[in-house]
Each structure stands twice: as C-alpha cells, then as structure tokens.
Amino acid sequence: MISLIGAPCDAGANMAGAALGPCALRRAGVQQGLQKIGCKVIDRGDLKIPTSEPHVEVQGYRNFHEVLAWNRAVYAAVADALNVGDIPVLLGGDHSLAMGSISAVAANCQRQNKELRVLWLDAHADFNTANTSITGNMHGMPLTALCGQGPSELTELAGFAPALRASQIRLLGVRSVDPEERRAVRRAALPMLTMRHIQGRGIIQAMNIALSDIEPGTHLHVSFDVDCLDPLVLPGVSTPEDGGLQLDSLRYCMARIAQTGCVGSVDLVELNPAADPTGSSAQRAVELLTVLLNPHWERHVQRSFDWAEHAG
Ligand code: DIR
Ligand code: MN
Ligand code: MN
Ligand code: MN
C-alpha cells in the first residue's frame, strides 16, 4: 500500500509557494494516477504543526522552529507508514522535509537490519550548513543534517546520528552548487552524477553507476526534487536552474529505478504551483511518480528503454 502524506511547508524555501504543492498534486490526480497503474493508495491527508515562533533565524538557519516542527511531524507520519508496511510518499512542501522523512527511513532500516540507499534527484546538492549557505534557506541543507552536521535537533531526529553516510547517497542532475558547499561536497566525497556527467557520458551510463551496487533487499529511498527537470519542462519551482533533465531522460531514470524493485519510500518536493498557473508542472510530476512506482514496470518501461538506446 502506498501512503500519501501531505506536508504543506515552505519555511525552508527561498519564497512562498511550495506549501501549495500537496493540494496541486492532488488536483493533478496523484492518487487516481497511481491507482490506474495498479497501486493500492491511501491518502493520509495533510500534516499540521502546532503554531510555533514564526520567521525566527537561529544561528543562520532561517525559520528554524517551523522547519523543525514540520520535520518532527513528517518523521512521525513516515515512521507510522513504514511500521504498517506501507510505502510512504511524502508530498511536499520544500526539500528541508527530507530530514524528517529520511531520518524515519534510516531508523526503520536500522531496526530491520536493511541496507539503505538514497537517490537524490536535484538541480542542487542540498549540502549546505549555516556556515556555507549564502541564503540560510534550509531546503539547501537536508543532506548535511542527515550526514550529521548541524543543530542536534535536526541531526538526531532518527535517534542516532548520522542518519546517513555520504556513501549511501547518489545525487543525480546537479548543476548548481554554492562555492563553499562545493568544498564540503568534496570533503565528504558525496557521490554526484552531475548534469555535466550526464551530458558527457549519457543517461544510461549515469544510471548504471547510480544503481550499480544495489543488492536485492536494499531499501531505496528516492528524494525527487522536481527542479532536477529543466525549467522549460517543469517551470513550477522556486529555484529554477537552466540545463536540467529533459522529460524523456527523467522518465528513463524513473523506469530504471522502478526496475530495481527496491523503492521503499519517496519524497516529491519543491513543486511551486504559484510559479506555474497552468498546472502542467504538477501533472508532469505526477506522471513521473507513476513511472517510478509502477508495479508492472516490465510491461511499461520498454518504451522508455528503447528511447534511451536511441538517445545514447
Ligand atoms: C541554494 C539553493 N544552494 C541554497 N538550494 C536549493 O539556498 O542553499 N535547494 N534551491 O533546493
Ligand atoms: Mn533539493
Ligand atoms: Mn533543488
Ligand atoms: Mn529548490
């Protein structure tokens, strides 16, 4: 069973709008789209947080209290879904929410003695701390918190820290890394398949690397920041970056990931419906999610594989 969990939070982002994501994804038919391909889906509605001190910066972390409150709520909801054997699909909201969702996944994997891998589809590396960030926006910081750097309220959501080692992560589609963040990425040896890599060697080879050492039984968490797509394909984001993935490429990635049979949890984040009044961005995001979660991938992905062979 797939559990849809809405988290209308944009406290971690650079502008308002991502909080409209869950509503826009439901309007685009996320539940029906997944049911149509044969998934059982329960929509658990939107999370709420107690009203906290709004808009307070704590040691360089903007809106710290709200982001923390959202992540505690996300942690609890994702942990509940995993406990009953569901596949949680977090409908964001901005990408800071991945601290809560992936901490819950890491805790669950530790209890069940399962390998955990995180595929992070994103234009950005999301590896800032307050010290390296130019903006102080926490949607640029989830991976560092998960890797143990930052305030303990965030790094210890899972009950232990770090929730993740850099070697468990594969970033895909990156093309915007801040100068100090780049240093941190190098120091941590964070595995990245950048747009430059993908354009140079092709999407097939990039996916071969991204998925190379996934054993059967691994829990694969897919953190899908929709700004990994080119803004011409998906304009509805708060931080568009040119030169992103085209629709066919990302469809191929999603099909390859589905083919592993290991997808155990998903974040669908950073959709900003206010930046795309046509609603097509939400529809594209839903369509890609249905490729990722297709239980009958062997029948449905062949077309995508054929495309990739031709595209090289
Ligand atoms: C930028 C943008 N690196 C920052 N990050 C975004 O503010 O840290 N992440 N947009 O999704
Ligand atoms: Mn992101
Ligand atoms: Mn991003
Ligand atoms: Mn962003």
Short mmCIF file of C-alpha atoms and ligand atoms in Angstrom, two decimals:
data_model
loop_
_atom_site.label_atom_id
_atom_site.label_comp_id
_atom_site.label_asym_id
_atom_site.label_seq_id
_atom_site.Cartn_x
_atom_site.Cartn_y
_atom_site.Cartn_z
CA MET A 1 0.00 0.00 0.00
CA ILE A 2 1.21 3.49 -0.86
CA SER A 3 0.65 6.12 1.85
CA LEU A 4 0.37 9.68 0.57
CA ILE A 5 1.44 12.19 3.23
CA GLY A 6 0.97 15.89 2.54
CA ALA A 7 3.33 18.39 4.17
CA PRO A 8 2.41 21.94 3.11
CA CYS A 9 5.64 23.59 4.25
CA ASP A 10 7.67 26.27 2.52
CA ALA A 11 9.51 27.55 5.59
CA GLY A 12 12.72 26.04 4.21
CA ALA A 13 12.45 27.67 0.80
CA ASN A 14 13.51 31.00 -0.64
CA MET A 15 9.94 32.09 -1.40
CA ALA A 16 6.36 31.15 -0.62
CA GLY A 17 4.51 28.67 -2.81
CA ALA A 18 5.81 25.15 -2.18
CA ALA A 19 3.22 24.85 0.59
CA LEU A 20 0.62 24.65 -2.19
CA GLY A 21 2.31 21.50 -3.51
CA PRO A 22 0.18 18.81 -1.85
CA CYS A 23 -3.06 20.46 -2.98
CA ALA A 24 -1.81 20.87 -6.56
CA LEU A 25 -0.60 17.25 -6.70
CA ARG A 26 -3.98 16.00 -5.52
CA ARG A 27 -5.72 18.14 -8.12
CA ALA A 28 -3.40 16.69 -10.74
CA GLY A 29 -4.73 13.28 -9.72
CA VAL A 30 -1.83 11.75 -7.84
CA GLN A 31 -3.97 9.15 -6.09
CA GLN A 32 -6.00 8.24 -9.17
CA GLY A 33 -2.87 8.13 -11.32
CA LEU A 34 -1.24 5.60 -9.02
CA GLN A 35 -4.43 3.55 -8.74
CA LYS A 36 -4.71 3.44 -12.51
CA ILE A 37 -1.36 1.64 -12.77
CA GLY A 38 -2.47 -0.90 -10.17
CA CYS A 39 -1.23 0.55 -6.86
CA LYS A 40 -3.27 0.48 -3.69
CA VAL A 41 -3.17 4.01 -2.31
CA ILE A 42 -4.33 5.65 0.88
CA ASP A 43 -4.24 9.42 1.18
CA ARG A 44 -3.45 10.31 4.79
CA GLY A 45 -4.18 13.99 4.19
CA ASP A 46 -2.04 16.94 5.20
CA LEU A 47 0.10 17.15 8.32
CA LYS A 48 -0.29 20.10 10.65
CA ILE A 49 2.17 21.66 13.04
CA PRO A 50 1.50 23.49 16.28
CA THR A 51 1.87 27.22 15.70
CA SER A 52 5.47 27.94 16.59
CA GLU A 53 7.52 31.10 16.69
CA PRO A 54 7.42 32.10 13.03
CA HIS A 55 10.24 33.51 10.95
CA VAL A 56 12.97 33.33 13.53
CA GLU A 57 16.52 32.73 12.37
CA VAL A 58 18.56 30.58 14.71
CA GLN A 59 22.31 30.70 14.16
CA GLY A 60 21.98 31.15 10.42
CA TYR A 61 19.07 28.73 9.95
CA ARG A 62 16.06 30.64 8.59
CA ASN A 63 12.64 29.75 10.04
CA PHE A 64 14.35 27.18 12.23
CA HIS A 65 11.42 26.47 14.56
CA GLU A 66 8.91 25.93 11.77
CA VAL A 67 11.23 23.71 9.78
CA LEU A 68 11.94 21.66 12.90
CA ALA A 69 8.23 21.33 13.73
CA TRP A 70 7.43 20.19 10.18
CA ASN A 71 10.24 17.67 10.26
CA ARG A 72 9.06 16.20 13.55
CA ALA A 73 5.58 15.80 12.07
CA VAL A 74 6.97 14.25 8.89
CA TYR A 75 9.18 11.91 10.91
CA ALA A 76 6.20 10.60 12.88
CA ALA A 77 3.97 10.14 9.83
CA VAL A 78 6.65 8.40 7.75
CA ALA A 79 7.59 6.16 10.71
CA ASP A 80 3.91 5.19 11.12
CA ALA A 81 3.54 4.33 7.44
CA LEU A 82 6.73 2.22 7.45
CA ASN A 83 5.62 0.43 10.62
CA VAL A 84 2.50 -0.87 8.93
CA GLY A 85 4.50 -1.91 5.86
CA ASP A 86 3.38 0.91 3.57
CA ILE A 87 5.48 2.83 1.06
CA PRO A 88 5.32 6.43 2.29
CA VAL A 89 5.20 9.07 -0.46
CA LEU A 90 5.76 12.49 1.02
CA LEU A 91 4.03 15.25 -0.93
CA GLY A 92 5.95 18.47 -0.21
CA GLY A 93 6.50 21.11 0.56
CA ASP A 94 10.11 22.14 0.29
CA HIS A 95 13.11 19.84 0.42
CA SER A 96 14.01 20.55 4.05
CA LEU A 97 11.32 17.93 4.83
CA ALA A 98 13.66 15.17 3.69
CA MET A 99 15.45 15.47 7.03
CA GLY A 100 12.34 14.09 8.73
CA SER A 101 11.37 11.54 6.11
CA ILE A 102 14.82 10.05 5.60
CA SER A 103 15.56 10.02 9.34
CA ALA A 104 12.43 7.90 9.78
CA VAL A 105 13.51 5.63 6.94
CA ALA A 106 17.02 5.29 8.41
CA ALA A 107 15.63 4.38 11.83
CA ASN A 108 13.33 1.79 10.27
CA CYS A 109 16.16 0.27 8.23
CA GLN A 110 18.36 0.03 11.29
CA ARG A 111 15.64 -1.80 13.22
CA GLN A 112 15.03 -4.18 10.33
CA ASN A 113 18.70 -4.59 9.53
CA LYS A 114 18.21 -3.41 5.95
CA GLU A 115 20.66 -1.65 3.68
CA LEU A 116 19.56 1.90 2.87
CA ARG A 117 20.32 3.81 -0.31
CA VAL A 118 19.17 7.33 -1.11
CA LEU A 119 18.78 8.58 -4.68
CA TRP A 120 18.62 12.37 -4.64
CA LEU A 121 17.28 13.83 -7.90
CA ASP A 122 18.02 17.55 -7.79
CA ALA A 123 19.48 20.58 -9.58
CA HIS A 124 21.19 21.41 -6.28
CA ALA A 125 23.47 19.47 -3.95
CA ASP A 126 21.50 20.45 -0.82
CA PHE A 127 24.73 20.05 1.16
CA ASN A 128 24.93 23.43 2.87
CA THR A 129 25.16 24.26 6.55
CA ALA A 130 24.51 27.69 8.03
CA ASN A 131 28.25 28.29 7.63
CA THR A 132 28.44 27.54 3.91
CA SER A 133 24.97 28.72 2.81
CA ILE A 134 24.55 32.04 1.05
CA THR A 135 20.81 32.17 1.73
CA GLY A 136 20.21 30.48 5.10
CA ASN A 137 17.34 28.57 3.44
CA MET A 138 17.08 25.12 4.94
CA HIS A 139 15.92 23.43 1.71
CA GLY A 140 19.58 23.72 0.73
CA MET A 141 20.72 21.84 3.86
CA PRO A 142 18.92 18.50 4.33
CA LEU A 143 21.77 16.22 3.22
CA THR A 144 24.28 17.76 5.60
CA ALA A 145 21.88 17.37 8.53
CA LEU A 146 21.27 13.74 7.56
CA CYS A 147 25.05 13.23 7.39
CA GLY A 148 25.40 14.56 10.93
CA GLN A 149 26.25 18.24 10.50
CA GLY A 150 24.06 20.94 12.00
CA PRO A 151 21.94 21.52 15.11
CA SER A 152 21.36 18.31 17.10
CA GLU A 153 17.57 18.79 16.94
CA LEU A 154 17.89 18.05 13.21
CA THR A 155 20.82 15.64 13.09
CA GLU A 156 19.35 13.38 15.77
CA LEU A 157 15.78 13.05 14.51
CA ALA A 158 16.39 9.35 13.87
CA GLY A 159 17.52 8.82 17.47
CA PHE A 160 21.10 8.38 16.31
CA ALA A 161 23.49 10.41 14.19
CA PRO A 162 24.46 10.45 11.48
CA ALA A 163 21.30 9.02 9.93
CA LEU A 164 23.22 8.55 6.67
CA ARG A 165 26.78 8.16 5.44
CA ALA A 166 27.68 10.05 2.25
CA SER A 167 28.47 6.72 0.58
CA GLN A 168 24.80 5.71 0.82
CA ILE A 169 23.73 8.70 -1.30
CA ARG A 170 23.68 9.19 -5.09
CA LEU A 171 22.86 12.67 -6.38
CA LEU A 172 21.58 12.95 -9.92
CA GLY A 173 21.06 16.01 -12.13
CA VAL A 174 23.08 18.52 -10.10
CA ARG A 175 24.11 21.77 -11.82
CA SER A 176 24.11 24.41 -9.06
CA VAL A 177 26.46 24.13 -6.10
CA ASP A 178 27.45 27.11 -3.95
CA PRO A 179 31.23 27.79 -3.66
CA GLU A 180 31.66 26.78 -0.01
CA GLU A 181 29.16 23.96 -0.46
CA ARG A 182 31.35 22.55 -3.22
CA ARG A 183 34.24 22.29 -0.78
CA ALA A 184 32.02 20.41 1.66
CA VAL A 185 30.83 18.07 -1.09
CA ARG A 186 34.45 17.25 -1.99
CA ARG A 187 35.49 16.80 1.62
CA ALA A 188 32.63 14.38 2.26
CA ALA A 189 33.17 12.61 -1.10
CA LEU A 190 29.46 12.88 -1.75
CA PRO A 191 28.72 10.75 -4.85
CA MET A 192 27.33 13.06 -7.57
CA LEU A 193 26.21 12.40 -11.12
CA THR A 194 26.08 15.97 -12.34
CA MET A 195 24.37 17.27 -15.49
CA ARG A 196 27.83 17.67 -16.92
CA HIS A 197 28.50 13.97 -16.35
CA ILE A 198 25.11 13.01 -17.81
CA GLN A 199 25.62 15.19 -20.88
CA GLY A 200 29.13 13.85 -21.38
CA ARG A 201 28.59 10.13 -20.93
CA GLY A 202 24.88 9.69 -21.35
CA ILE A 203 21.97 8.88 -19.12
CA ILE A 204 22.31 5.09 -19.46
CA GLN A 205 25.84 5.09 -18.08
CA ALA A 206 24.87 7.54 -15.34
CA MET A 207 22.07 5.26 -14.20
CA ASN A 208 24.37 2.24 -14.38
CA ILE A 209 26.60 3.99 -11.88
CA ALA A 210 23.77 5.31 -9.72
CA LEU A 211 22.26 1.84 -9.33
CA SER A 212 25.42 -0.26 -9.61
CA ASP A 213 25.73 -1.76 -6.14
CA ILE A 214 22.11 -2.09 -5.08
CA GLU A 215 21.54 -5.57 -3.70
CA PRO A 216 18.12 -7.20 -3.58
CA GLY A 217 16.54 -6.36 -0.24
CA THR A 218 18.01 -2.86 -0.15
CA HIS A 219 15.60 -0.11 0.87
CA LEU A 220 15.78 2.54 -1.81
CA HIS A 221 14.58 6.00 -0.85
CA VAL A 222 14.01 8.35 -3.78
CA SER A 223 14.10 12.04 -2.93
CA PHE A 224 12.64 13.70 -6.02
CA ASP A 225 13.20 17.47 -6.11
CA VAL A 226 11.25 18.45 -9.22
CA ASP A 227 13.78 21.20 -10.00
CA CYS A 228 16.04 18.42 -11.36
CA LEU A 229 13.99 18.82 -14.54
CA ASP A 230 14.75 21.59 -16.99
CA PRO A 231 12.60 24.65 -16.20
CA LEU A 232 11.31 24.60 -19.77
CA VAL A 233 9.81 21.19 -19.00
CA LEU A 234 8.72 21.94 -15.44
CA PRO A 235 8.59 25.66 -14.67
CA GLY A 236 6.72 25.30 -11.37
CA VAL A 237 9.66 25.54 -8.94
CA SER A 238 11.08 28.22 -6.65
CA THR A 239 14.70 27.87 -7.73
CA PRO A 240 14.82 27.08 -11.46
CA GLU A 241 18.24 26.20 -12.93
CA ASP A 242 18.80 26.02 -16.67
CA GLY A 243 20.28 22.97 -18.33
CA GLY A 244 18.28 20.34 -16.48
CA LEU A 245 16.97 16.88 -17.30
CA GLN A 246 14.57 16.55 -20.19
CA LEU A 247 11.34 14.66 -19.70
CA ASP A 248 12.40 11.56 -21.60
CA SER A 249 15.67 11.33 -19.65
CA LEU A 250 13.97 11.52 -16.29
CA ARG A 251 11.29 9.06 -17.40
CA TYR A 252 14.11 6.68 -18.25
CA CYS A 253 15.72 7.26 -14.82
CA MET A 254 12.42 6.59 -13.08
CA ALA A 255 11.88 3.41 -15.08
CA ARG A 256 15.39 2.16 -14.25
CA ILE A 257 14.81 2.89 -10.57
CA ALA A 258 11.44 1.11 -10.67
CA GLN A 259 13.16 -1.88 -12.27
CA THR A 260 15.26 -2.45 -9.13
CA GLY A 261 12.07 -3.40 -7.28
CA CYS A 262 13.63 -1.78 -4.21
CA VAL A 263 11.78 1.55 -3.93
CA GLY A 264 10.57 1.72 -0.33
CA SER A 265 9.86 5.43 0.17
CA VAL A 266 9.66 8.64 -1.83
CA ASP A 267 9.75 12.40 -1.37
CA LEU A 268 8.11 14.51 -4.08
CA VAL A 269 9.21 18.01 -3.19
CA GLU A 270 9.82 21.61 -4.31
CA LEU A 271 6.84 21.88 -6.62
CA ASN A 272 5.74 25.52 -6.51
CA PRO A 273 2.32 25.73 -8.16
CA ALA A 274 2.36 29.54 -7.86
CA ALA A 275 5.20 29.59 -10.39
CA ASP A 276 3.13 27.63 -12.94
CA PRO A 277 -0.53 28.63 -13.02
CA THR A 278 -1.20 26.24 -15.94
CA GLY A 279 -0.91 23.24 -13.61
CA SER A 280 1.21 21.33 -16.12
CA SER A 281 4.14 21.10 -13.70
CA ALA A 282 2.03 19.19 -11.18
CA GLN A 283 0.78 16.89 -13.93
CA ARG A 284 4.31 16.14 -15.10
CA ALA A 285 5.43 15.44 -11.55
CA VAL A 286 2.54 13.00 -11.07
CA GLU A 287 3.25 11.28 -14.37
CA LEU A 288 6.90 10.74 -13.39
CA LEU A 289 5.84 9.41 -9.99
CA THR A 290 3.66 6.83 -11.72
CA VAL A 291 6.68 5.63 -13.70
CA LEU A 292 8.74 5.38 -10.51
CA LEU A 293 6.10 3.42 -8.61
CA ASN A 294 4.78 1.30 -11.46
CA PRO A 295 4.38 -2.25 -10.15
CA HIS A 296 4.28 -3.52 -13.74
CA TRP A 297 7.41 -1.79 -14.91
CA GLU A 298 8.40 -4.68 -17.16
CA ARG A 299 5.39 -4.02 -19.39
CA HIS A 300 5.53 -0.25 -19.25
CA VAL A 301 9.15 0.79 -19.31
CA GLN A 302 10.28 -0.89 -22.51
CA ARG A 303 9.34 2.17 -24.50
CA SER A 304 11.47 4.32 -22.26
CA PHE A 305 14.41 1.93 -22.58
CA ASP A 306 14.04 1.97 -26.36
CA TRP A 307 14.17 5.74 -26.25
CA ALA A 308 17.38 5.70 -24.21
CA GLU A 309 19.08 3.28 -26.60
CA HIS A 310 18.40 5.72 -29.43
CA ALA A 311 19.37 8.78 -27.43
CA GLY A 312 22.62 7.04 -26.46
C1 DIR B 1 20.99 27.19 -2.75
C2 DIR B 1 19.71 26.74 -3.44
N1 DIR B 1 22.06 26.23 -2.93
C3 DIR B 1 20.74 27.42 -1.25
N2 DIR B 1 19.29 25.49 -2.95
C4 DIR B 1 18.14 24.89 -3.32
O1 DIR B 1 19.96 28.29 -0.92
O2 DIR B 1 21.33 26.72 -0.45
N3 DIR B 1 17.85 23.71 -2.97
N4 DIR B 1 17.27 25.51 -4.07
O3 DIR B 1 16.81 23.01 -3.37
MN MN B 2 16.51 19.92 -3.22
MN MN B 3 16.74 21.72 -5.90
MN MN B 4 14.98 24.40 -4.55
#
